mmCIF file of C-alpha atoms and ligand atoms in Angstrom:
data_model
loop_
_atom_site.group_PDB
_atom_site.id
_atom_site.type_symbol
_atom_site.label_atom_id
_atom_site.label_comp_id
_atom_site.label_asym_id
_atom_site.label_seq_id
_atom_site.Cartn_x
_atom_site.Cartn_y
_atom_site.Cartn_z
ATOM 1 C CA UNK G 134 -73.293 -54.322 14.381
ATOM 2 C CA UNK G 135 -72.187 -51.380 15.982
ATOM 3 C CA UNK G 136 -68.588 -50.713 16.572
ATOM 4 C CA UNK G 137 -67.040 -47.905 18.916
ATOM 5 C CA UNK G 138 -63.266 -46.474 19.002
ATOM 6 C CA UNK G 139 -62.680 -47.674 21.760
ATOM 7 C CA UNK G 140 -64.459 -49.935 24.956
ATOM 8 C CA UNK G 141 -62.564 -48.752 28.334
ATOM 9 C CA UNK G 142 -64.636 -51.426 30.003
ATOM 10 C CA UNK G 143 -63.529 -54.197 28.054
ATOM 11 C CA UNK G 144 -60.267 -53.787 28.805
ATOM 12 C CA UNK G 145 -60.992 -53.375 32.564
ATOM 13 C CA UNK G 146 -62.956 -56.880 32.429
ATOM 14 C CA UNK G 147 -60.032 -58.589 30.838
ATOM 15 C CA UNK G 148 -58.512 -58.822 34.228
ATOM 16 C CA UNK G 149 -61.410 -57.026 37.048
ATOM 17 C CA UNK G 150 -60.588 -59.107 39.990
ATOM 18 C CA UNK G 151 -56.773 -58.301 39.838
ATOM 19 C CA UNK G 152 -57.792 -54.555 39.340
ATOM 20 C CA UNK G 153 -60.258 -54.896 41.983
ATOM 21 C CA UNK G 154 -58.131 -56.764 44.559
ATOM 22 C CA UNK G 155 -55.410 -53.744 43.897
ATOM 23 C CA UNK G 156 -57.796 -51.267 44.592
ATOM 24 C CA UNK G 157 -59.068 -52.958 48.157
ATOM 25 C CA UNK G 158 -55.623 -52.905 48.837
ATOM 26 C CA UNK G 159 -54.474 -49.389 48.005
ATOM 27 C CA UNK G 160 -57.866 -48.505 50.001
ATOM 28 C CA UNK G 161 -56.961 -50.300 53.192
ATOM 29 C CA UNK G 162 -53.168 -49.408 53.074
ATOM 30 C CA UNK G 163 -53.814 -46.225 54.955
ATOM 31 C CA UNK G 164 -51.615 -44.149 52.372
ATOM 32 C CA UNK G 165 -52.826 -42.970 49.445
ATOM 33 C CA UNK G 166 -50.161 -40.730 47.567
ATOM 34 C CA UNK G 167 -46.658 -41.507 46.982
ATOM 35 C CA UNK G 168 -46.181 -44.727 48.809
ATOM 36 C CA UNK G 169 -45.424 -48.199 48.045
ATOM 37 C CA UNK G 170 -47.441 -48.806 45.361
ATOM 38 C CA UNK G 171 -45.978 -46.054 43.434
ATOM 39 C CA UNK G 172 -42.562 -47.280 44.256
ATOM 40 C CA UNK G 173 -42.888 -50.365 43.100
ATOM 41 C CA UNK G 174 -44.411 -49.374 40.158
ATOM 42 C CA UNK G 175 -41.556 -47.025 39.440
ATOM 43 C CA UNK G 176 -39.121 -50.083 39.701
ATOM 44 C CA UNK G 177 -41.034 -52.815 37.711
ATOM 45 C CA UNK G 178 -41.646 -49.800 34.955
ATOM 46 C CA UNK G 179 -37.980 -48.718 34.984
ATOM 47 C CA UNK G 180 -37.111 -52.570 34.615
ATOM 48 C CA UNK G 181 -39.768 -53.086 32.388
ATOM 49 C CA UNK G 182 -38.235 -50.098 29.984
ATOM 50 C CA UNK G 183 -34.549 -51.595 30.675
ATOM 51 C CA UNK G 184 -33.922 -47.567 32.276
ATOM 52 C CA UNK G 185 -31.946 -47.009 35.451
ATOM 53 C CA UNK G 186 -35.050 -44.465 37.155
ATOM 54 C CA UNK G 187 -38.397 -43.967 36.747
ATOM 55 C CA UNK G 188 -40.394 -40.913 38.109
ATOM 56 C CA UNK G 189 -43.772 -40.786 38.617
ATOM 57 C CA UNK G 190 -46.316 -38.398 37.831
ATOM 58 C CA UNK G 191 -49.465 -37.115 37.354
ATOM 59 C CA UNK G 192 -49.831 -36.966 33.564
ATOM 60 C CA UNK G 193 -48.250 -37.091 30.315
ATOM 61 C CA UNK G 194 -48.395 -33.573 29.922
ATOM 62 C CA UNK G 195 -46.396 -33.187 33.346
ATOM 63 C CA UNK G 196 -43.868 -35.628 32.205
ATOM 64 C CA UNK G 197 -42.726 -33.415 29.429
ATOM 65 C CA UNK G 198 -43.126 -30.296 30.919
ATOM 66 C CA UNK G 199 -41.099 -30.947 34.139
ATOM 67 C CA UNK G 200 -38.441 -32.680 31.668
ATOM 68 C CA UNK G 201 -37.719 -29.703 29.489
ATOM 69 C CA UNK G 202 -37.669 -27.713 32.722
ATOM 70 C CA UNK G 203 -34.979 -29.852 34.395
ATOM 71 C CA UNK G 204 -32.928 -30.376 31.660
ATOM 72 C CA UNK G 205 -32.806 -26.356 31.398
ATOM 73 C CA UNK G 206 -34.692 -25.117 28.719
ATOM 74 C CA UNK G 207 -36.451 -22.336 28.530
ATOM 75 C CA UNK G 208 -36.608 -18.864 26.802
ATOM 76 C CA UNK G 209 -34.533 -18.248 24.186
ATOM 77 C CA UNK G 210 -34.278 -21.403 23.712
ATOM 78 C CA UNK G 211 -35.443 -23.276 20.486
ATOM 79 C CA UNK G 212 -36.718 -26.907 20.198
ATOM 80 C CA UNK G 213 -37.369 -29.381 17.188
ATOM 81 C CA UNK G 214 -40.553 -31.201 17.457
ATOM 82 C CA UNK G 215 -42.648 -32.451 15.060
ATOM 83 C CA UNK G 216 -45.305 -30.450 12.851
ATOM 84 C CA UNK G 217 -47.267 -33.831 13.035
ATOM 85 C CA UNK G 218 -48.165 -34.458 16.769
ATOM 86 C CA UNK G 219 -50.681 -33.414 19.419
ATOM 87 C CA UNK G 220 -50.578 -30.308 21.004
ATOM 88 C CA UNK G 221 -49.528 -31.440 24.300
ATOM 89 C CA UNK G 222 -45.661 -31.795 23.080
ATOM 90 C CA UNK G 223 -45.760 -28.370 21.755
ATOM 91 C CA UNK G 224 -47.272 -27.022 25.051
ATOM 92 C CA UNK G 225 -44.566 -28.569 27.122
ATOM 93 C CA UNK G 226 -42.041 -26.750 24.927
ATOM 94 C CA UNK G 227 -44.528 -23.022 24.909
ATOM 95 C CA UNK G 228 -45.779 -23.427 28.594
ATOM 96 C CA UNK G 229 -41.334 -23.475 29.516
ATOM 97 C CA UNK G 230 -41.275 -20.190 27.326
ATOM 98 C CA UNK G 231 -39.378 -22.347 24.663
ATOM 99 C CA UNK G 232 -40.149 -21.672 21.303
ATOM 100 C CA UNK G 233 -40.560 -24.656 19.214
ATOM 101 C CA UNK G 234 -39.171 -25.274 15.339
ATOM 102 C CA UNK G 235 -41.774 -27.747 13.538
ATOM 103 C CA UNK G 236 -40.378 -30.460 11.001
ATOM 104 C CA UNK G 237 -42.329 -32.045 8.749
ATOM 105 C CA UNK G 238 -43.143 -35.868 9.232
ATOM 106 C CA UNK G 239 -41.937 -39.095 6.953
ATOM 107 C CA UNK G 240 -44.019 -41.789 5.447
ATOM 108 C CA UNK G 241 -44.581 -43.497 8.716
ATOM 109 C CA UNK G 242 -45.756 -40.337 10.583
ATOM 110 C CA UNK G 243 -43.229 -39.527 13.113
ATOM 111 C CA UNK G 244 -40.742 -35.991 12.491
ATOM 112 C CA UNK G 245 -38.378 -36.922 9.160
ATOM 113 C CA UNK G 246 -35.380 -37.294 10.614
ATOM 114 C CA UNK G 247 -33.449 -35.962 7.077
ATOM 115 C CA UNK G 248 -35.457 -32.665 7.376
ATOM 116 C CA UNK G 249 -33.931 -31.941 11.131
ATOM 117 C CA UNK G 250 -30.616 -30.460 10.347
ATOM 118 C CA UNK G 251 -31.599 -27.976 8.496
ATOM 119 C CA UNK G 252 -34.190 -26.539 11.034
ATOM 120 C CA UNK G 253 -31.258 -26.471 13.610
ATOM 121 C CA UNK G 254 -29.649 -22.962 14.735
ATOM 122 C CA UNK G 255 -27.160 -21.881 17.561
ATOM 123 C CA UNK G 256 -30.415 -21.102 19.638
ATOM 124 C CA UNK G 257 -31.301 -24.861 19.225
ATOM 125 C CA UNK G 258 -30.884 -26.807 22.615
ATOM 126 C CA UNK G 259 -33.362 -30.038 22.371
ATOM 127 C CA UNK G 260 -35.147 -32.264 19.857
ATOM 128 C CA UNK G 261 -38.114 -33.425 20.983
ATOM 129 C CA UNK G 262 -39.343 -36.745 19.305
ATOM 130 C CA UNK G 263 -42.560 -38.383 19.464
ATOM 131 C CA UNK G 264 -43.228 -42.044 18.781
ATOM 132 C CA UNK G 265 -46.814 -41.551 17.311
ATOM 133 C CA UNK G 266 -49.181 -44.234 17.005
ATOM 134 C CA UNK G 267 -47.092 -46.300 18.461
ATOM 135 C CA UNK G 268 -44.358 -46.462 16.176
ATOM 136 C CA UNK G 269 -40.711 -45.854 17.282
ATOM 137 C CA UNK G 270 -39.258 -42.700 15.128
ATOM 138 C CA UNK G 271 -35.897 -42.571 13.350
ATOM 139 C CA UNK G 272 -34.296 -42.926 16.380
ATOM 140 C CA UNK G 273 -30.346 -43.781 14.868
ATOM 141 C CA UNK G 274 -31.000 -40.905 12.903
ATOM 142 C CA UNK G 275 -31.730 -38.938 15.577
ATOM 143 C CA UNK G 276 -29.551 -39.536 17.510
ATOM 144 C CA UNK G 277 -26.787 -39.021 15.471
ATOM 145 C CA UNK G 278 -27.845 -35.796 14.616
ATOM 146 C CA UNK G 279 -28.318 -34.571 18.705
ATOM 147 C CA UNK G 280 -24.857 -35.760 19.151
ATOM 148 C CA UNK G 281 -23.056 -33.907 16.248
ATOM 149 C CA UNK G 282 -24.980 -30.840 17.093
ATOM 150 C CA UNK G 283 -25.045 -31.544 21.096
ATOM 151 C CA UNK G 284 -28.301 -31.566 21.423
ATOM 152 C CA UNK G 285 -30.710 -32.965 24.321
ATOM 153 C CA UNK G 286 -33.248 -35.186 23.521
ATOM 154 C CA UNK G 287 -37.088 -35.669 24.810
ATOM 155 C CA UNK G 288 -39.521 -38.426 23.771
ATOM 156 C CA UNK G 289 -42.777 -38.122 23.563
ATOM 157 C CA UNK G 290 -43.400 -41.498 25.037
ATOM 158 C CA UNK G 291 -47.413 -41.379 25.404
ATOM 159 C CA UNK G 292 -48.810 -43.516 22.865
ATOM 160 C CA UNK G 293 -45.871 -45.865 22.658
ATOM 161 C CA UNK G 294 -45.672 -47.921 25.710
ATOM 162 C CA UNK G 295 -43.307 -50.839 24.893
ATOM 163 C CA UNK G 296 -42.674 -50.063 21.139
ATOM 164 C CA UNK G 297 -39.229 -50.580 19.919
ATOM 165 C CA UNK G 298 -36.763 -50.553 17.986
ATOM 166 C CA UNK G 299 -33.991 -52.467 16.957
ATOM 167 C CA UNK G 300 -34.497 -54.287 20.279
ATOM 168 C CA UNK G 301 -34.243 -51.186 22.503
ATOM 169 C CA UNK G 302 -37.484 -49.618 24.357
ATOM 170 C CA UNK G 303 -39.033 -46.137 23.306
ATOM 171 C CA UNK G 304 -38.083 -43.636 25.938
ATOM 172 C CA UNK G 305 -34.884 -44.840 26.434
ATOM 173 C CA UNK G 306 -32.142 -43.201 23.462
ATOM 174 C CA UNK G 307 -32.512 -39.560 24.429
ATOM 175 C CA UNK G 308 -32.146 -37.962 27.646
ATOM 176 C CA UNK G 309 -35.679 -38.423 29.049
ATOM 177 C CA UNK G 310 -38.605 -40.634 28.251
ATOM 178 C CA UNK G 311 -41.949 -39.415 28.651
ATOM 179 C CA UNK G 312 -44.957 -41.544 29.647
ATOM 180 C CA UNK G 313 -48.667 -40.508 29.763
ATOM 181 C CA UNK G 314 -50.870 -43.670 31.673
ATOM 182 C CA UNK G 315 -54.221 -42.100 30.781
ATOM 183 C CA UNK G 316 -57.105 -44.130 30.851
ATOM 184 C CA UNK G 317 -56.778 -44.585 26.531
ATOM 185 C CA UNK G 318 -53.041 -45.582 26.047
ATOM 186 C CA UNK G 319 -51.665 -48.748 25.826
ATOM 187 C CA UNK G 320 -50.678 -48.558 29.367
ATOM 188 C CA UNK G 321 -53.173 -46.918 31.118
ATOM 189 C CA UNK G 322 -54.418 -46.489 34.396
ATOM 190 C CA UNK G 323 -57.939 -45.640 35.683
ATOM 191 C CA UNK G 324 -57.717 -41.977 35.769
ATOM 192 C CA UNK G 325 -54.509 -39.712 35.034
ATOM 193 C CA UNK G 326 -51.020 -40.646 35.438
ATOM 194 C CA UNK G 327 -47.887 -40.400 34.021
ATOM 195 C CA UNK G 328 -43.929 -41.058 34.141
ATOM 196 C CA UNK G 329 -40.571 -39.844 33.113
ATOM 197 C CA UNK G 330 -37.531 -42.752 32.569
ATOM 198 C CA UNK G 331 -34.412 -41.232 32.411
ATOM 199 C CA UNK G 332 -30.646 -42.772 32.637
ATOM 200 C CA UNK G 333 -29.524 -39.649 34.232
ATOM 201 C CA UNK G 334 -29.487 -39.376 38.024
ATOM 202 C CA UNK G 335 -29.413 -35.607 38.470
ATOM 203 C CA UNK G 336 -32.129 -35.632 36.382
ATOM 204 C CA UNK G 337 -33.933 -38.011 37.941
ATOM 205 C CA UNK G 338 -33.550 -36.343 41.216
ATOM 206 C CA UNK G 339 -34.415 -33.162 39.825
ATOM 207 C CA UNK G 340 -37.897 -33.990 38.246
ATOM 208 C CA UNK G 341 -38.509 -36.015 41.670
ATOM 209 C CA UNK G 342 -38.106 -32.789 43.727
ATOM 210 C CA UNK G 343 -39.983 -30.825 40.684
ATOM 211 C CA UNK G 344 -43.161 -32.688 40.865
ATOM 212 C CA UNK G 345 -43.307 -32.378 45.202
ATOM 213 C CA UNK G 346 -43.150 -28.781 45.488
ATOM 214 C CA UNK G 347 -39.284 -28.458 44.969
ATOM 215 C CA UNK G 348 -38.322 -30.254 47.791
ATOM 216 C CA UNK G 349 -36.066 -33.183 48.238
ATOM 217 C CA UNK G 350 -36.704 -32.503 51.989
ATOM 218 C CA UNK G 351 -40.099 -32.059 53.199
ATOM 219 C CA UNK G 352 -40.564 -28.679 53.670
ATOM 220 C CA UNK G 353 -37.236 -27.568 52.447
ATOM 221 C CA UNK G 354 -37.823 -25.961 49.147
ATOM 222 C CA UNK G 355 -34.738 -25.437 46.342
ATOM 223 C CA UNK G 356 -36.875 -25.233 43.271
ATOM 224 C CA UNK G 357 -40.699 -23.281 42.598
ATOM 225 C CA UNK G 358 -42.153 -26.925 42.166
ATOM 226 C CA UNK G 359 -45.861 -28.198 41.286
ATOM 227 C CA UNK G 360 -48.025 -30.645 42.403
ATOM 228 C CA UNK G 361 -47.688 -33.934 40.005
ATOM 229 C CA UNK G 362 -47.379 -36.768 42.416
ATOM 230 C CA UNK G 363 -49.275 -40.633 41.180
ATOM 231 C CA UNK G 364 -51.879 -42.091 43.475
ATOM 232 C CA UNK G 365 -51.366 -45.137 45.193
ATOM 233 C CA UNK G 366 -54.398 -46.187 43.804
ATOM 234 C CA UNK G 367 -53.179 -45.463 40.209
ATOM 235 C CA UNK G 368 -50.103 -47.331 40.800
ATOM 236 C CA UNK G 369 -51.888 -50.436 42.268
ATOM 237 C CA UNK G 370 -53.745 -50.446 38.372
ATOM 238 C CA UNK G 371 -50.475 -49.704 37.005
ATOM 239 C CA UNK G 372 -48.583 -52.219 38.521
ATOM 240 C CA UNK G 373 -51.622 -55.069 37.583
ATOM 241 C CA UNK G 374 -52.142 -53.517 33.745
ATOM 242 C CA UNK G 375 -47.944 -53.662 33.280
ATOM 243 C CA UNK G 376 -47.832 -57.410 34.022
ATOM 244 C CA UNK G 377 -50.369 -57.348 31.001
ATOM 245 C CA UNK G 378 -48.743 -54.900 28.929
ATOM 246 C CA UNK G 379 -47.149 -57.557 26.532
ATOM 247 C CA UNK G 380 -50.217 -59.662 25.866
ATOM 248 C CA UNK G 381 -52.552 -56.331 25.413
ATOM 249 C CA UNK G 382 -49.877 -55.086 23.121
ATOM 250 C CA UNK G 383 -50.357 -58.502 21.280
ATOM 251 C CA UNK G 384 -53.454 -58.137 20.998
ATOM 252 C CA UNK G 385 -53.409 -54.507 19.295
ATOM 253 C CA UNK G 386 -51.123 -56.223 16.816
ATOM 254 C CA UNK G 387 -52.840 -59.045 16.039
ATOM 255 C CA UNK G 388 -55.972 -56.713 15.159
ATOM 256 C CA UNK G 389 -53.722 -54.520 12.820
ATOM 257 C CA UNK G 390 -52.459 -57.686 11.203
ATOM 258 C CA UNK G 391 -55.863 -58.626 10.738
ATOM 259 C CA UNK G 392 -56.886 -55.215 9.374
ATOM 260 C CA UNK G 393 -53.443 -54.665 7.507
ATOM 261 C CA UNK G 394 -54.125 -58.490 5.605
ATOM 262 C CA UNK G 395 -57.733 -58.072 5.181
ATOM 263 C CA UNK G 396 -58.526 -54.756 3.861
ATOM 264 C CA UNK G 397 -58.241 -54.428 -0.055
ATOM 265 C CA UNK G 398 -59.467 -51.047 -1.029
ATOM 266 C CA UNK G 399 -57.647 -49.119 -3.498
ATOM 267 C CA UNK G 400 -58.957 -45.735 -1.906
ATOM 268 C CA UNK G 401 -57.136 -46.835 1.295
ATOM 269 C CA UNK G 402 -53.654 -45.892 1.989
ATOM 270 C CA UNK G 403 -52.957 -48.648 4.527
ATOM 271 C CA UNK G 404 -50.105 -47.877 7.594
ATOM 272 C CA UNK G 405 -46.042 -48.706 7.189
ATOM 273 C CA UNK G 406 -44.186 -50.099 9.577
ATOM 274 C CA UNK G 407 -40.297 -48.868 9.924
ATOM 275 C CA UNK G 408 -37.788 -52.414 8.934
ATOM 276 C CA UNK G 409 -36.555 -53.100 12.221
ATOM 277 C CA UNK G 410 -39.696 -51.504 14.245
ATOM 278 C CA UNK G 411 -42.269 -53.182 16.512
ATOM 279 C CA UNK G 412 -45.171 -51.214 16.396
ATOM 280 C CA UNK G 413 -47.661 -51.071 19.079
ATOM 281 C CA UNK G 414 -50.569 -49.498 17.437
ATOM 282 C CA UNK G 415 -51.511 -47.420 19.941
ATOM 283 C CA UNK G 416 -53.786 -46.020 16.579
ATOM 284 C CA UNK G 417 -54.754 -48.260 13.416
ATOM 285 C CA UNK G 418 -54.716 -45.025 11.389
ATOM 286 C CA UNK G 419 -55.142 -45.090 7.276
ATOM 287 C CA UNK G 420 -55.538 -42.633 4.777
ATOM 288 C CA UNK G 421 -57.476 -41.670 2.232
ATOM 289 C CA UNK G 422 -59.018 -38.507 -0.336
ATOM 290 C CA UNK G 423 -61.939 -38.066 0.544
ATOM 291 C CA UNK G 424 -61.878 -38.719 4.643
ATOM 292 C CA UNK G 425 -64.952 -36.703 5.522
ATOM 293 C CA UNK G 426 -66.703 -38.913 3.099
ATOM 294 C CA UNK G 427 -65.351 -42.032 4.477
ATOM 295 C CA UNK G 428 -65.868 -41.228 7.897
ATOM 296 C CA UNK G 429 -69.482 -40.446 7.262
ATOM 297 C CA UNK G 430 -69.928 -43.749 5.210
ATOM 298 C CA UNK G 431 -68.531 -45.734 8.156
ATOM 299 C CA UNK G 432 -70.468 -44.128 10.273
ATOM 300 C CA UNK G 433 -73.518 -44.846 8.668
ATOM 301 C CA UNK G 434 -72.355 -48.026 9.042
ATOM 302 C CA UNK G 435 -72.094 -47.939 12.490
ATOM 303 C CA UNK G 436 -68.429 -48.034 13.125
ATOM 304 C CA UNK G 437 -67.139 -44.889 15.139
ATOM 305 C CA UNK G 438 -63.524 -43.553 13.659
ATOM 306 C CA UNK G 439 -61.719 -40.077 14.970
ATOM 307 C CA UNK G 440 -58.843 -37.991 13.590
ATOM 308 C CA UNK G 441 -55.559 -37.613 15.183
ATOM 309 C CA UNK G 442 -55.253 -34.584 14.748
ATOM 310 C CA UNK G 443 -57.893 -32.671 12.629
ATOM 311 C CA UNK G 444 -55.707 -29.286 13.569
ATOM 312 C CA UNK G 445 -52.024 -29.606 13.480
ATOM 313 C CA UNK G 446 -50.240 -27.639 16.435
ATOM 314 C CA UNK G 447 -49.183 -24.784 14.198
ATOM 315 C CA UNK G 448 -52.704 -23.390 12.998
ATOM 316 C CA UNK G 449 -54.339 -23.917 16.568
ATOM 317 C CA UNK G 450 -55.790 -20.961 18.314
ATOM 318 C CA UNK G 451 -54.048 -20.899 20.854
ATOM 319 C CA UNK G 452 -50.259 -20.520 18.754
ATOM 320 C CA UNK G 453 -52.003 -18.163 16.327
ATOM 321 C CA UNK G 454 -48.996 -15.448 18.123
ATOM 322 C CA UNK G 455 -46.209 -17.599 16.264
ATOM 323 C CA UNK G 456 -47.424 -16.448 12.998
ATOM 324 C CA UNK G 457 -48.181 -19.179 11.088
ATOM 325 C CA UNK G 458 -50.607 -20.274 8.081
ATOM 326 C CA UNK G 459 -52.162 -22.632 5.955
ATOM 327 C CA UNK G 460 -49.756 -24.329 3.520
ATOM 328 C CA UNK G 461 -46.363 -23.745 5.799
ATOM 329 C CA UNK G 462 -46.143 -26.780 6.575
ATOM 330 C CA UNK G 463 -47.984 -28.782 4.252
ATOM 331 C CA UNK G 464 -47.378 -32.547 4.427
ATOM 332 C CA UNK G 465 -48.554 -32.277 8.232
ATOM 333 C CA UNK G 466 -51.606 -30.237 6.861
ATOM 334 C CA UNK G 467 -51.835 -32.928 4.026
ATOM 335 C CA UNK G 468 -52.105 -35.670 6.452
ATOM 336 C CA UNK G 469 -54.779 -34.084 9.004
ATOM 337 C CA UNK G 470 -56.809 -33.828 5.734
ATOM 338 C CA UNK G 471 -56.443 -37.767 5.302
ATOM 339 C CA UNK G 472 -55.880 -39.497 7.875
ATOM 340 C CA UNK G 473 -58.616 -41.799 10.510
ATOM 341 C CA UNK G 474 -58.217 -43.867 13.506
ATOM 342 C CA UNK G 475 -59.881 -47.097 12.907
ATOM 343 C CA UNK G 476 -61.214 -48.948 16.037
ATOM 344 C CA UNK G 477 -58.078 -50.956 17.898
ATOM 345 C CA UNK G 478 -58.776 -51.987 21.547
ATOM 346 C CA UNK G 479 -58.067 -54.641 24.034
ATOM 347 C CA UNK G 480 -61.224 -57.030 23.969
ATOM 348 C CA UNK G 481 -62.511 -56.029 20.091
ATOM 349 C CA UNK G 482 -64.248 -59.314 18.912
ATOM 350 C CA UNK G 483 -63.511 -61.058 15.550
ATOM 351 C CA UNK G 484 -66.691 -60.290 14.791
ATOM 352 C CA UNK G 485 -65.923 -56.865 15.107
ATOM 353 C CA UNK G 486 -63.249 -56.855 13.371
ATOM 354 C CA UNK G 487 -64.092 -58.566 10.059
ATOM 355 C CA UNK G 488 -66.999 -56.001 10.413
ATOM 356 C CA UNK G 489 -64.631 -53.425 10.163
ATOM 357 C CA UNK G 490 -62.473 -55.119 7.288
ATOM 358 C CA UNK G 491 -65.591 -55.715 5.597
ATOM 359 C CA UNK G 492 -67.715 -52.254 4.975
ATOM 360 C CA UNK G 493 -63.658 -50.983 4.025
ATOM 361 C CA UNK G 494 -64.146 -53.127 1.135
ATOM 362 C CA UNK G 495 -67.331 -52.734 0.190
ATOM 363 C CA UNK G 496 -66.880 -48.536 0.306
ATOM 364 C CA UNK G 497 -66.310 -47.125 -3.308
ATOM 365 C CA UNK G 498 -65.480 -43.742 -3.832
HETATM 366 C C1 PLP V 712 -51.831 -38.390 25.443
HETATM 367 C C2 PLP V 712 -50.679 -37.659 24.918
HETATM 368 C C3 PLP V 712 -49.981 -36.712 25.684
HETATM 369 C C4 PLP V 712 -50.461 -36.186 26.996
HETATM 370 O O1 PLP V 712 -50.692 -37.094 27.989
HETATM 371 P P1 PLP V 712 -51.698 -36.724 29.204
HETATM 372 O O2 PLP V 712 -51.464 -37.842 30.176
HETATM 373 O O3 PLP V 712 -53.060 -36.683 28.642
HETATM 374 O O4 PLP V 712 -51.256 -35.419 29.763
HETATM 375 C C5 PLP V 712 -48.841 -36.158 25.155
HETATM 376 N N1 PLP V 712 -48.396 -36.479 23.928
HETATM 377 C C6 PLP V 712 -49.040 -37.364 23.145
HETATM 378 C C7 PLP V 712 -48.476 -37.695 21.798
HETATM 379 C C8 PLP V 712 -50.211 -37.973 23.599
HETATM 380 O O5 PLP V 712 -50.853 -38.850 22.814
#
């Protein structure tokens, strides 16, 4: 049998005809950017979140830049984000001429919210968080800590679409909430797209005139703006795929469950969940020593894995200019050493599955 990481299409035929009838509409609407698709994707998404506004935009990435713009940030400025993430939070942090403070990561993955007060300075204005996985982070601690210190917070919403914790939605304790809808996520469109959910109004209003050129009037210009508006097509998928987004995150935790009861291998370090978490497993990732080995054994096996991340933000290339090396931050470095993504995706069989759970326990190291 041979399994990939992931089967776009499978997901697409789980419901084709709604997708399909959305597009025929979005095609014969006559309007194709920033209509009312998108604005009624913005509402059910803000409802869906339990957040007063939703913006829309045109990727993950944007969403975080054009938040750390509008909430001020910028140079001089310094922002916690966690060593263990993928580049695109740093870059939102770098690209704002921010310079960003990396914290090491807890058991479950996400920034260790103990290690944070100590990286803080009087240059400090944000913390950026990132739910990764799909797992909510420390948020009470968090929280805490950005009010004692004053702090704004960001998080880095993209691969937790309708994780929570404690009852309340990722992406809506800090300031802003950001949302990347590409094609992979657990709420994702066909092509790129992306959101910010914010229960600040000026903020709201701000990123809304920051993704259309500046303008809150056509034409009349009060910030140097970009181009980051959704399609109407985009929203059309959105709006179907979001109607779905509880059952498809069912079914990512059923197949962790599955995974999570069924695999019994000493050499793999299985993932935790957080008490009072609801993890949407936006990755099924484990651990274990020899990961090159394991990857190459499963893949003999036919079962496609990836690593998320194989080069933490602070040794790429491209932040080689803020100095750092192997070994400075070295549970981050640890994990990218250890960790795999095991196939999760809406419309894996149960065939596939106990495939999956079965060469894990029949691998010996
Ligand atoms: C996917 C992702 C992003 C970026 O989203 P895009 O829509 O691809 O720009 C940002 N942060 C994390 C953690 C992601 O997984």
């Amino acid at each position: 049998m041979k399994i990939d990481l992931n089967v776009l299409k499978r997901q697409f035929e789980l419901h084709q005809k709604e997708y399909e009838d959305a597009a025929i509409k979005a095609l014969r609407s006559g309007w194709y950017i920033l209509g009312r698709e998108d604005e009624a994707f913005e509402k059910e998404f803000a409802n869906y979140v339990n957040q007063k506004h939703c913006v829309s935009l045109n990727s993950g990435l944007d969403a975080l830049i054009l938040s750390v713009r509008a909430l001020g940030i910028g140079k001089g400025d310094k922002v916690i984000v966690p060593a263990n993430t993928y580049i695109a939070t740093v870059l939102a942090i770098t690209i704002n001429g921010a310079t960003p403070i990396f914290v090491e990561p807890d058991e479950f993955y996400n920034i260790n919210a103990d290690l944070i007060e100590n990286a803080i300075t009087k240059d400090t204005k944000a913390i950026m968080v990132v739910h990764l996985y799909g797992q909510v982070a420390n948020m009470k601690a968090i929280m805490q800590i950005a009010r004692k210190y004053n702090l704004r917070v960001i998080e880095d919403c993209a691969q937790s679409h309708g994780a929570k914790f404690e009852d309340q939605m990722s992406g809506t304790f800090g300031d802003a909430g950001c949302f990347s809808f590409y094609p992979t996520k657990n709420l994702g469109a066909f092509g790129d797209s992306g959101a910010v959910v914010t229960g600040n109004e000026e903020l709201a209003k701000k990123i809304r005139a920051l993704r259309n050129y500046g303008s809150e009037i056509k034409y009349h210009n009060k910030f140097e703006g970009v181009n980051s508006r959704m399609d109407e097509i985009q929203a059309a998928f959105l709006r179907v795929k979001l109607s779905h987004l509880d059952e498809l995150n069912a079914e990512r935790k059923h197949i962790a469950g599955r995974y999570l009861n069924g695999i019994k291998n000493p050499a793999i370090i299985l993932p935790k969940t957080m008490k009072g978490s609801d993890h949407v497993y936006h990755q099924f990732v484990i651990r274990t020593k020899k990961r090159d080995e394991f990857k190459n054994y499963l893949e003999k096996n036919d079962i496609k894995t990836i690593i998320h991340y194989p080069i933490p933000p602070h040794l790429a290339e491209c932040y080689k200019h803020l100095g750092y090396k192997k070994g400075d931050f070295p549970i981050t470095e640890n994990y990218s050493d250890e960790i795999l993504s095991m196939p999760i995706f809406n419309g894996m069989t149960d065939e596939e599955i106990n495939y999956v759970i079965e060469v894990c326990n029949n691998y010996q190291n």
